PDB file of C-alpha atoms in Angstrom:
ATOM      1  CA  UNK M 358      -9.391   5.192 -59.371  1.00  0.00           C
ATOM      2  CA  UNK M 359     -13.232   4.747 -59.457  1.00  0.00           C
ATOM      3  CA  UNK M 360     -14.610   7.133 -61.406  1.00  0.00           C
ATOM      4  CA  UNK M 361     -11.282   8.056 -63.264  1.00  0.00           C
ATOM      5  CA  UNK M 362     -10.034   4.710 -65.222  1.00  0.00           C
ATOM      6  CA  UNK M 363     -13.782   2.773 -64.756  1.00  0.00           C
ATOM      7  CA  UNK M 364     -17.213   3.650 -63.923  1.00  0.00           C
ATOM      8  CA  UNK M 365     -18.347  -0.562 -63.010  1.00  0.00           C
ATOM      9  CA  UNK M 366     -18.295  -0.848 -58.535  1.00  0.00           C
ATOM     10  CA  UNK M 367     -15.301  -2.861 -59.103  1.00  0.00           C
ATOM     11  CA  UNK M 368     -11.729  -2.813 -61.109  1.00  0.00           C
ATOM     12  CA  UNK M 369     -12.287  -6.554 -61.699  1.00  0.00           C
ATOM     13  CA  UNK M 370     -14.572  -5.555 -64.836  1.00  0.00           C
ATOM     14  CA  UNK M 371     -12.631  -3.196 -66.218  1.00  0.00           C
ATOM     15  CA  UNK M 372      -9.544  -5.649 -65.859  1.00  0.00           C
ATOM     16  CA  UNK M 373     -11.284  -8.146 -67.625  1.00  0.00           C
ATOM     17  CA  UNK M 374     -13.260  -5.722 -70.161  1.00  0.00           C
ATOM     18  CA  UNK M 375     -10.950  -3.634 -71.305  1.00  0.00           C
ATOM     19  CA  UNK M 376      -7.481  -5.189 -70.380  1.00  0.00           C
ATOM     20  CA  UNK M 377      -7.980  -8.619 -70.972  1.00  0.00           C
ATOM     21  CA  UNK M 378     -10.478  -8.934 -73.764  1.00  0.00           C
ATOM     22  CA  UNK M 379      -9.736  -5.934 -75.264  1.00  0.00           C
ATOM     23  CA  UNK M 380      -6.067  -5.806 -74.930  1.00  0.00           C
ATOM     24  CA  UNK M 381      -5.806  -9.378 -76.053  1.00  0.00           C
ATOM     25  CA  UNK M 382      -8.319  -8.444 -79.320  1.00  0.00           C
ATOM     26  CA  UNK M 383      -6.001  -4.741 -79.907  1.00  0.00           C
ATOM     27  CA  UNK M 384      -2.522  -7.176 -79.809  1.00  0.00           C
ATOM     28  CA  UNK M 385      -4.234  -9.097 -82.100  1.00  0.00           C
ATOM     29  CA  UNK M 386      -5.090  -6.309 -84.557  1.00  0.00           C
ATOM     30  CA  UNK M 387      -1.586  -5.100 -83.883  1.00  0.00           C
ATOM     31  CA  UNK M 388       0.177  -8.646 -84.453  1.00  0.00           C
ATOM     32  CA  UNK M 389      -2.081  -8.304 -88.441  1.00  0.00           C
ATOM     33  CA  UNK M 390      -1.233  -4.809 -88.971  1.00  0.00           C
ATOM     34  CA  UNK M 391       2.809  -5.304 -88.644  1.00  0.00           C
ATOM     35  CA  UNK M 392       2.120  -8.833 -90.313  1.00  0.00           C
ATOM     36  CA  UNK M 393       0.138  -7.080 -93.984  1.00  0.00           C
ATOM     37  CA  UNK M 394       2.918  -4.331 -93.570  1.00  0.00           C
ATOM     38  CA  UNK M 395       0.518  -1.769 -92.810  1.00  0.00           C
ATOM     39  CA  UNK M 396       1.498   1.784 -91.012  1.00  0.00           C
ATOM     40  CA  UNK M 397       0.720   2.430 -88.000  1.00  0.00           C
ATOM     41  CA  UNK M 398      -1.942   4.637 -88.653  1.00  0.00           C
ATOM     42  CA  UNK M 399      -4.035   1.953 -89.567  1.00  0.00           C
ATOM     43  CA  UNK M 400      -3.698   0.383 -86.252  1.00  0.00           C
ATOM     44  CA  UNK M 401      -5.021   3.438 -84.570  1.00  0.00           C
ATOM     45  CA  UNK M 402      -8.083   3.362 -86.677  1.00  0.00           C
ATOM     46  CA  UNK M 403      -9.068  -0.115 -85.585  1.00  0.00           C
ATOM     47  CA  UNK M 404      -8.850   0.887 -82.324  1.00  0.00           C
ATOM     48  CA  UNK M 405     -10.498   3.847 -82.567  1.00  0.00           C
ATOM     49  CA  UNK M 406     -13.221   1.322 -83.936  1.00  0.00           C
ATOM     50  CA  UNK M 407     -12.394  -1.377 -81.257  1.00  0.00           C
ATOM     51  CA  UNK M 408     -13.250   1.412 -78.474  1.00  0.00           C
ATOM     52  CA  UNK M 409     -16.545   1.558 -79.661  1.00  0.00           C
ATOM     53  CA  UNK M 410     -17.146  -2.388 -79.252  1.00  0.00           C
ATOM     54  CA  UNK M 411     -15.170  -2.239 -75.598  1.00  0.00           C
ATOM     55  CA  UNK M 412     -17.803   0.393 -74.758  1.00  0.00           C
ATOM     56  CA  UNK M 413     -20.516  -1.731 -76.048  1.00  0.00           C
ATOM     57  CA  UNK M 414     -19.264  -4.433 -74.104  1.00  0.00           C
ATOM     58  CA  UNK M 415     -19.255  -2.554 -70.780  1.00  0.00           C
ATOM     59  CA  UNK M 416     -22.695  -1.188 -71.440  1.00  0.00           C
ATOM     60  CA  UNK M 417     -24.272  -4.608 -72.956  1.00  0.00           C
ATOM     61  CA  UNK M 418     -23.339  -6.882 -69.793  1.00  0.00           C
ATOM     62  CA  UNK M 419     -22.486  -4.674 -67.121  1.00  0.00           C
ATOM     63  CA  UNK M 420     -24.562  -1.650 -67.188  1.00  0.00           C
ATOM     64  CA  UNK M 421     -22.321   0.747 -67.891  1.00  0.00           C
ATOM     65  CA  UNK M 422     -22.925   3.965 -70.348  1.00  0.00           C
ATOM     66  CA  UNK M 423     -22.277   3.536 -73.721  1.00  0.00           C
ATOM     67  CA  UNK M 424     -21.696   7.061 -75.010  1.00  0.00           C
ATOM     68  CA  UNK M 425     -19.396   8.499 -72.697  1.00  0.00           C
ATOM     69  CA  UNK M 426     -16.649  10.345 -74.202  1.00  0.00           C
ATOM     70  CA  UNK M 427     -14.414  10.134 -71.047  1.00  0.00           C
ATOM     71  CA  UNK M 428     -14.628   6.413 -70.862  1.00  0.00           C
ATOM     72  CA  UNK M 429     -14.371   5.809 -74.118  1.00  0.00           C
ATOM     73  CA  UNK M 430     -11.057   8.011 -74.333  1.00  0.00           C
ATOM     74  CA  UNK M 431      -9.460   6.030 -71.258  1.00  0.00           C
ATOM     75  CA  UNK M 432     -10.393   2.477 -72.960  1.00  0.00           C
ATOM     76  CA  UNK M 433      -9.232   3.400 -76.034  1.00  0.00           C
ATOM     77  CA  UNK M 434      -5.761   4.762 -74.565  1.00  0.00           C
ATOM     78  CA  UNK M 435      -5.547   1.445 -73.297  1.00  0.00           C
ATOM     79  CA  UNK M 436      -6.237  -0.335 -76.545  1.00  0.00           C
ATOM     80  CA  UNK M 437      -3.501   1.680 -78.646  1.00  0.00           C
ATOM     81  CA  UNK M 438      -1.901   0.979 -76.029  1.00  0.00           C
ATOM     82  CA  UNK M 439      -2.341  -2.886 -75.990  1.00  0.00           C
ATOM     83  CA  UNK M 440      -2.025  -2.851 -80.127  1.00  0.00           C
ATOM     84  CA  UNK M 441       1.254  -0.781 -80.163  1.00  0.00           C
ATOM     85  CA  UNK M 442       3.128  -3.706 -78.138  1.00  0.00           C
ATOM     86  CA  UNK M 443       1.854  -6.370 -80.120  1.00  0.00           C
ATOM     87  CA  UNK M 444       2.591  -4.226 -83.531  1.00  0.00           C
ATOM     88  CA  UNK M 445       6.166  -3.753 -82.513  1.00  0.00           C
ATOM     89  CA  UNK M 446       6.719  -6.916 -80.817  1.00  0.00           C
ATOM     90  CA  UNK M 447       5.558  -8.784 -84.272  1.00  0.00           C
ATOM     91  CA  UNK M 448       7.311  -5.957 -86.548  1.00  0.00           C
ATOM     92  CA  UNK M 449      11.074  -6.833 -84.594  1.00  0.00           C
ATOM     93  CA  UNK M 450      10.494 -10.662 -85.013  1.00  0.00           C
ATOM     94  CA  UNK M 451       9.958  -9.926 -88.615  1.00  0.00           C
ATOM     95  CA  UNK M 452      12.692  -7.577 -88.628  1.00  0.00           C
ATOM     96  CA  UNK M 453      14.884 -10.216 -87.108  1.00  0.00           C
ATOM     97  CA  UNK M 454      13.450 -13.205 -89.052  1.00  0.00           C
ATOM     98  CA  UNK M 455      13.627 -11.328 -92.724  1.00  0.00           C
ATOM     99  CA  UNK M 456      17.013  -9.200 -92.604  1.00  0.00           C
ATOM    100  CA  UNK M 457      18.582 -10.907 -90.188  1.00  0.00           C
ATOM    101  CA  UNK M 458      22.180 -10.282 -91.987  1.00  0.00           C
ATOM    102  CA  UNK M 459      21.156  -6.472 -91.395  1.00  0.00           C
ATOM    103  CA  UNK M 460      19.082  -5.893 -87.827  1.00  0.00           C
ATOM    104  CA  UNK M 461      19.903  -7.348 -84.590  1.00  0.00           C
ATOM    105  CA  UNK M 462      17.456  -7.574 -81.813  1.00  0.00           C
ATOM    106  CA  UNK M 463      17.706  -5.238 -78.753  1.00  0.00           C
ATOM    107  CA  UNK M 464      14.497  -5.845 -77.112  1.00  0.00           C
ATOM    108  CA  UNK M 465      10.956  -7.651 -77.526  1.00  0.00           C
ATOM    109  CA  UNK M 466      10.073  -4.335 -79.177  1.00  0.00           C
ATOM    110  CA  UNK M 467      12.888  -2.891 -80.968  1.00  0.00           C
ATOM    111  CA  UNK M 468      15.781  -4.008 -83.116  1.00  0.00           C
ATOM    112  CA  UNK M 469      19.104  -2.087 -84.405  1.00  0.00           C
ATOM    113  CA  UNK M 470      21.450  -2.083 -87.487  1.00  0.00           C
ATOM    114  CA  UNK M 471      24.374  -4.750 -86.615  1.00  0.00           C
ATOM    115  CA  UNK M 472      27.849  -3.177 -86.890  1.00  0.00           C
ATOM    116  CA  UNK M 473      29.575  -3.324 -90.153  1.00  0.00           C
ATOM    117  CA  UNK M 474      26.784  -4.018 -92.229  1.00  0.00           C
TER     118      UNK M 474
END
């Protein structure tokens, strides 16, 4: 997977990097977006944006390239990725939480209309 998902010697850096610090900062972005009622589309902007700092990141303290469009497209998979689940993990608890005479919860991620409401 060297050379496909990361470009560091090991898949300890990119773990950390990109899933941990960057996954925990896109579920974060994710958690405000479905908080402020925004669209999704917003979310994918910031990490579109948040990419750009994971690259940085990588490049900054590791040594990797910074403007590498492969890389950049993998991390940033990740990221939506990352922000999606904590977007609709947030957005069913407030589902739950606001209308709960209307929605009940199916998942972590995803709610449904009770029957006979």
């Amino acid at each position: 997977m060297q050379g496909i998902l990361y470009e560091e010697p090991s898949i300890f850096l990119f773990l950390l990097v990109t899933c941990v610090m960057g996954g925990w900062a896109a579920w974060m972005a994710g958690r405000a977006c479905a908080k402020t009622w925004r669209p999704i589309a917003f979310l994918v902007f910031y990490m579109l944006l948040l990419g750009i700092a994971v690259r940085f990141i990588h490049f900054a303290l590791f040594g990797g390239t910074m403007l590498t469009l492969h890389y950049y497209v993998v991390d940033t998979i990740v990221l939506i990725i990352f922000g999606t689940l904590g977007y609709r993990y947030t957005r069913t608890n407030q589902m739950i939480g606001q209308y709960f005479w209307l929605y009940d919860k199916v998942s972590p991620f995803s709610w449904k209309e009770k029957t006979g409401a």
